[in-house]
Tab-separated table of C-alpha atoms in Angstrom:
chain	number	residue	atom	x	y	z
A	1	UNK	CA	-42.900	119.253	29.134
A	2	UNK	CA	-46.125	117.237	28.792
A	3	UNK	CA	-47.727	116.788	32.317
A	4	UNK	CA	-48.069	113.234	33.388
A	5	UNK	CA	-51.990	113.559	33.810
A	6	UNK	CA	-52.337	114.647	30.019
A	7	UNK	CA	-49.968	111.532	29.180
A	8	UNK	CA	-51.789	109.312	30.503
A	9	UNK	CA	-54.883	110.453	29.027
A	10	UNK	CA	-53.574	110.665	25.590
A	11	UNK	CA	-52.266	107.186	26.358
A	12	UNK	CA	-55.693	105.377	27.878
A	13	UNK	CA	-57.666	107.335	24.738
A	14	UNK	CA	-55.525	105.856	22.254
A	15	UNK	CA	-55.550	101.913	23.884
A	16	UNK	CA	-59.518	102.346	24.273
A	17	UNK	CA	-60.146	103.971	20.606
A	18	UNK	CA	-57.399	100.897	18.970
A	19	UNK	CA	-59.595	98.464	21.097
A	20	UNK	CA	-62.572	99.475	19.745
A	21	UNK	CA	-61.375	99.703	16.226
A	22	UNK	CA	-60.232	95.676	16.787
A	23	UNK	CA	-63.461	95.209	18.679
A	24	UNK	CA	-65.340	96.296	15.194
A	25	UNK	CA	-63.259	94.404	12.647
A	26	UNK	CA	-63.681	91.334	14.737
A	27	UNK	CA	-66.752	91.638	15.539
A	28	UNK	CA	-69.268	88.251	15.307
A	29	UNK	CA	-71.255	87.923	12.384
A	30	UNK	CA	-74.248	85.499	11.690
A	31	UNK	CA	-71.013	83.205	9.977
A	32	UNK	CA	-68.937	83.561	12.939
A	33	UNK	CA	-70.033	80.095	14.551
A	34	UNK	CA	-69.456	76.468	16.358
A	35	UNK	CA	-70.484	73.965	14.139
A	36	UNK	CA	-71.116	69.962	14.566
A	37	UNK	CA	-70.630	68.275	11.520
A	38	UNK	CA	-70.910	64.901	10.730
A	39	UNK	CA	-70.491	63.229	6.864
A	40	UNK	CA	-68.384	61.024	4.336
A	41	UNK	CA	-64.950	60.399	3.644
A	42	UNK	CA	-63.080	58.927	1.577
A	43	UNK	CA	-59.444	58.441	0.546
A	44	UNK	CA	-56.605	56.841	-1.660
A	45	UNK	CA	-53.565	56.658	-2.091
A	46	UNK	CA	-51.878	58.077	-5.665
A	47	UNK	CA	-48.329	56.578	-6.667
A	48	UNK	CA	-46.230	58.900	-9.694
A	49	UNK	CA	-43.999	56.576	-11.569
A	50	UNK	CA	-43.486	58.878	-13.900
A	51	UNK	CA	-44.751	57.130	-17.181
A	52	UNK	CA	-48.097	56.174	-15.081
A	53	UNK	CA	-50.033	57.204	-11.886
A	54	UNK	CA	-51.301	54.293	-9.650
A	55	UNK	CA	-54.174	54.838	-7.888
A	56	UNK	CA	-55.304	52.258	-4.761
A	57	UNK	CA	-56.279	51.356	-1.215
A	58	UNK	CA	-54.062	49.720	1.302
A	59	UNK	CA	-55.055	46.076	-0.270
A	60	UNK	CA	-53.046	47.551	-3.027
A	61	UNK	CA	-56.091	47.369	-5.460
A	62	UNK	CA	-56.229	49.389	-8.308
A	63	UNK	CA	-58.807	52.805	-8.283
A	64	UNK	CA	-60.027	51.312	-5.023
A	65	UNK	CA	-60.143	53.865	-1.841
A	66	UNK	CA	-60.911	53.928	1.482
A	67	UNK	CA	-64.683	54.948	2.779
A	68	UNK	CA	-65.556	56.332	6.078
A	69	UNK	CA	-67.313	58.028	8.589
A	70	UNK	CA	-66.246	61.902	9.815
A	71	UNK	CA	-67.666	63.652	12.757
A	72	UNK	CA	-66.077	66.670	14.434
A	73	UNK	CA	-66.509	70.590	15.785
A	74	UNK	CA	-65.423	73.270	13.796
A	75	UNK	CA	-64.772	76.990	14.211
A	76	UNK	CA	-65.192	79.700	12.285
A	77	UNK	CA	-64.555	83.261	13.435
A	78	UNK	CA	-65.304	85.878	10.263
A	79	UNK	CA	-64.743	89.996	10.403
A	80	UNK	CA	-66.478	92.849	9.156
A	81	UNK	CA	-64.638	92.120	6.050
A	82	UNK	CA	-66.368	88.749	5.313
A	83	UNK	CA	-62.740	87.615	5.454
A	84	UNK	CA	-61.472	84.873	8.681
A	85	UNK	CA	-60.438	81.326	9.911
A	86	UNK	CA	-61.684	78.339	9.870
A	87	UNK	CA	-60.727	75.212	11.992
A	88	UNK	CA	-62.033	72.129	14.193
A	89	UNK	CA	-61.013	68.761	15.620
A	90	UNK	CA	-62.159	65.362	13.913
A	91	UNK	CA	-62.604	62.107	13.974
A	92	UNK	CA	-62.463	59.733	11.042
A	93	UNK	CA	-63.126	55.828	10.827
A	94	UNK	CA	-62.267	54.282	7.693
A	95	UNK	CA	-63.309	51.003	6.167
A	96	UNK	CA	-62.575	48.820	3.518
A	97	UNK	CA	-63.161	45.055	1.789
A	98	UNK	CA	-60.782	42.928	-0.245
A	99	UNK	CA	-58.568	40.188	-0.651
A	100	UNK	CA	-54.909	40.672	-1.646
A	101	UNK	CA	-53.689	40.964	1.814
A	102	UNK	CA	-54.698	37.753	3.136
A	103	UNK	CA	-57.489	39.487	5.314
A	104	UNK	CA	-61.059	40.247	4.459
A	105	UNK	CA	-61.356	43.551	6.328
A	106	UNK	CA	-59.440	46.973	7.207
A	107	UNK	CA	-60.365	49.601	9.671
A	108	UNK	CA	-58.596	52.811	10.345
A	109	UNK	CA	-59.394	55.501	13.291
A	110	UNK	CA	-57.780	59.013	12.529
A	111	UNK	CA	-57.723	62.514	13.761
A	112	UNK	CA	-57.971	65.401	11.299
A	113	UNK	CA	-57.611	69.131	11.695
A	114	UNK	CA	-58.133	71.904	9.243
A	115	UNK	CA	-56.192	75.528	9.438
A	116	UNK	CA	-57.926	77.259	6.862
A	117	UNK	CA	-58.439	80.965	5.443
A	118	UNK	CA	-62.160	81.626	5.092
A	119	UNK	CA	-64.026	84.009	2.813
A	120	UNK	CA	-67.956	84.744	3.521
A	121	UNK	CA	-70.129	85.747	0.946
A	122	UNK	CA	-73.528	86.615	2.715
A	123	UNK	CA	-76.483	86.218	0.318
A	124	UNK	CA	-78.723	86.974	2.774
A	125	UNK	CA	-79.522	87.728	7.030
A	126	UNK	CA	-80.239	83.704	6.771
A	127	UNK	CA	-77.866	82.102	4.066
A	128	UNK	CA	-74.251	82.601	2.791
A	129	UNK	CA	-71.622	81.148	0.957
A	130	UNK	CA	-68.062	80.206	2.277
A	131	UNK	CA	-64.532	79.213	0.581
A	132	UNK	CA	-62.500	78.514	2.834
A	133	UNK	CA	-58.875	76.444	2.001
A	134	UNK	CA	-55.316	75.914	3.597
A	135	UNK	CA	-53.363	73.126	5.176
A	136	UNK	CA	-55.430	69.901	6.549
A	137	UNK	CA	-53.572	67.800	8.713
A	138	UNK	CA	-54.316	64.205	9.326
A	139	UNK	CA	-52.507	61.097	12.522
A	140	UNK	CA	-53.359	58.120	11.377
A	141	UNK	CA	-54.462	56.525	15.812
A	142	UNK	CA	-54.528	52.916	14.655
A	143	UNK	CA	-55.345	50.317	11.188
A	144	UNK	CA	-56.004	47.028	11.306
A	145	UNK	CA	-56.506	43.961	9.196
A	146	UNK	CA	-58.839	41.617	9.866
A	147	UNK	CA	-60.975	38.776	9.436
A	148	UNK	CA	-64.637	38.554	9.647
A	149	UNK	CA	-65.019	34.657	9.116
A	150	UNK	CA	-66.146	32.890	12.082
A	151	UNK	CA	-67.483	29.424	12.803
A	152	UNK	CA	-68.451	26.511	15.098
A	153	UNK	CA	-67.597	23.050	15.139
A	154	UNK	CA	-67.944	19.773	16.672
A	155	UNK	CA	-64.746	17.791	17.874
A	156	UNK	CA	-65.278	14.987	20.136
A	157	UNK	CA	-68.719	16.030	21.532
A	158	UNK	CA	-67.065	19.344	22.065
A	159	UNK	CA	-68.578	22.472	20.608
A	160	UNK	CA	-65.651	24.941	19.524
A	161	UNK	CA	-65.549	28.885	18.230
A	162	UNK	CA	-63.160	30.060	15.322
A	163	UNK	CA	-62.052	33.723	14.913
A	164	UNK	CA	-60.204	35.079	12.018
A	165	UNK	CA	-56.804	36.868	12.519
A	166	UNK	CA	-55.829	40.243	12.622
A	167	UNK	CA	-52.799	42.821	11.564
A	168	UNK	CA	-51.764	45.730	13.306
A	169	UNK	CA	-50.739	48.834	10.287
A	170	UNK	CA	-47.021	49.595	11.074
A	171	UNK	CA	-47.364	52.956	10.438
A	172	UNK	CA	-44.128	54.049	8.520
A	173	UNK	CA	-42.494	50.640	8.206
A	174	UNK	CA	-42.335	47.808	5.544
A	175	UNK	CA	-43.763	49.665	2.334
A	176	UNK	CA	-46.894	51.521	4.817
A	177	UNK	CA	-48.337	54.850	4.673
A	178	UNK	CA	-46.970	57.058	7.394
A	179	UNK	CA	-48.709	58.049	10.183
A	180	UNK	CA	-48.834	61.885	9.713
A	181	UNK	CA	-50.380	63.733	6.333
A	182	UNK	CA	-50.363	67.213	5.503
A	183	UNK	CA	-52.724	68.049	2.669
A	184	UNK	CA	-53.330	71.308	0.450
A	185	UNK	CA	-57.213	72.008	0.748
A	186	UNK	CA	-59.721	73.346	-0.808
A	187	UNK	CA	-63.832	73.406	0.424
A	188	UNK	CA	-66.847	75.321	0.241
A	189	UNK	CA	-69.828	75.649	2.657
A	190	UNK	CA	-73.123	76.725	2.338
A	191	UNK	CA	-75.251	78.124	5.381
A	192	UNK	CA	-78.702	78.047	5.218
A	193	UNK	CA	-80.415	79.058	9.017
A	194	UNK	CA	-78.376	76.598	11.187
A	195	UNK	CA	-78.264	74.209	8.741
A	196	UNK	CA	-74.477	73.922	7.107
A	197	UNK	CA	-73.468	71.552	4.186
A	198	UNK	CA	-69.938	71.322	3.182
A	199	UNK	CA	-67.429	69.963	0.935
A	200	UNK	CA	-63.672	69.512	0.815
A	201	UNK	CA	-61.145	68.038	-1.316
A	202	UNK	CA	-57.822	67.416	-0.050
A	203	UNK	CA	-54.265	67.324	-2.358
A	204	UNK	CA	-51.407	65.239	-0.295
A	205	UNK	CA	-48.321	66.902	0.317
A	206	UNK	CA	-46.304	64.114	2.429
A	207	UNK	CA	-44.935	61.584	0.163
A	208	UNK	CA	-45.764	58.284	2.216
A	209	UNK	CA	-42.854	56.333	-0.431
A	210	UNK	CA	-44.919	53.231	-0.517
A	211	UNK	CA	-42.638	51.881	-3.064
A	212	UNK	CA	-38.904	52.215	-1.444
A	213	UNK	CA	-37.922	49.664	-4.317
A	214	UNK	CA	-38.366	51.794	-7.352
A	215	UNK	CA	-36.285	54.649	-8.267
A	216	UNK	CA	-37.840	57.730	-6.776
A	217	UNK	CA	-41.477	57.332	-6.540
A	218	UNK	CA	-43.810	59.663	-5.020
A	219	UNK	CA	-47.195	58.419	-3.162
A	220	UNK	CA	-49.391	61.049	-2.065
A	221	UNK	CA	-52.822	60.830	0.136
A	222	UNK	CA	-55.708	62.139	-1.431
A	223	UNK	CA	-59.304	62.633	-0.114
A	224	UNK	CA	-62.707	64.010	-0.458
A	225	UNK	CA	-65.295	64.912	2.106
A	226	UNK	CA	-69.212	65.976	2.417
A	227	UNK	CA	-70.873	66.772	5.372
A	228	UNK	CA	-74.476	68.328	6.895
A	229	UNK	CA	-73.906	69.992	10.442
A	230	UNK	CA	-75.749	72.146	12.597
A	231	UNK	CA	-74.211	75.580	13.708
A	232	UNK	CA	-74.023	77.422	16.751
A	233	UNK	CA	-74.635	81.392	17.207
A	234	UNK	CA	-75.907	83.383	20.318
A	235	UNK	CA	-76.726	85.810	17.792
């Protein structure tokens, strides 16, 4: 029979020598960082009715998209094998101009998270290469119509203020996008020092069915980002 102290030995040697061996593959590397990144967006919404492909932005105007502002934190942890994750939390604010809807203006505030496999190619102590790609998924807070026009005028001696109207997006409802998008990506980042530039194009995967009155059409989200952050390593 084995004694209990020689157990317990074998036992604590073989936890301590499997935590070390995690310990190395996980180990940080100069691409295992925080980042801040902030950049452009853009997006559009693609329509398949089969003979054709519409392309437009929610004033329903043809190859017209949606251009915005993205800031967020992302995370990146990378083993000994150049291979790891790579994730964050942003915010997006969209804008856009037309005329179709009745309104001059449309905002849109959104949150967007990435869950993506990473590869690291270092090129050097200071500078690498990443491709990283996976599922992006986007919630629509809130979108609004609006108008912009404003005046003064005179009634009676009276001096009175005009404001133009707005519309609240019913998310889901009455021919809308839907609130929630999953996307297939694909992006690439370069690291130079601290300095990080990156790029990501997004394929929609939710079918947002814009057009309940045709037979079977599918409307997907697509979008395309660049951004310059600043990364984040105690190294």
């Amino acid at each position: 029979m084995i004694p209990k102290s020689l157990f317990a030995f074998t036992l604590a040697t073989l936890m301590s020598t499997t935590a070390a061996s995690a310990q190395g593959i996980w180990r940080r590397t100069n691409d295992d960082v925080f980042g801040l990144h902030i950049g452009y967006v853009s997006k559009q919404w693609s329509t398949d009715f089969g003979s054709h492909k519409y392309h437009e932005d929610l004033f329903g105007e043809e190859d017209c998209r949606l251009h915005g502002l993205q800031i967020g934190i992302t995370y990146m942890p990378v083993t000994q094998f150049h291979v790891g994750a790579y994730t964050g939390l942003f915010s997006e604010l969209y804008f856009a101009s037309g005329s179709s809807m009745g309104y001059d203006r449309f905002s849109e505030f959104s949150a967007y998270i990435p869950l993506h496999a990473a590869y690291s190619l270092p090129l050097s102590h200071e500078a690498s290469i990443t491709l990283h790609g996976g599922l992006g998924l986007n919630c629509a807070l809130h979108g609004e119509f609006y108008d912009v026009d404003e005046f003064y005028y005179d009634r009676y001696g009276e001096r009175y203020r005009y404001e133009g109207g707005h519309l609240s997006l019913h998310y889901g409802h009455d021919g809308w996008p839907r609130r929630l998008n999953a996307s297939l990506e694909l992006a690439a980042q370069v690291r130079i020092k601290s300095v990080l530039i990156n790029a990501t194009y997004s394929w929609g995967l939710t079918d947002h069915n814009l057009y309940n009155d045709h037979p079977h059409p599918e409307t997907t989200q697509n979008k395309i980002g660049i951004s310059v952050g600043w990364s984040f390593n105690d190294e």
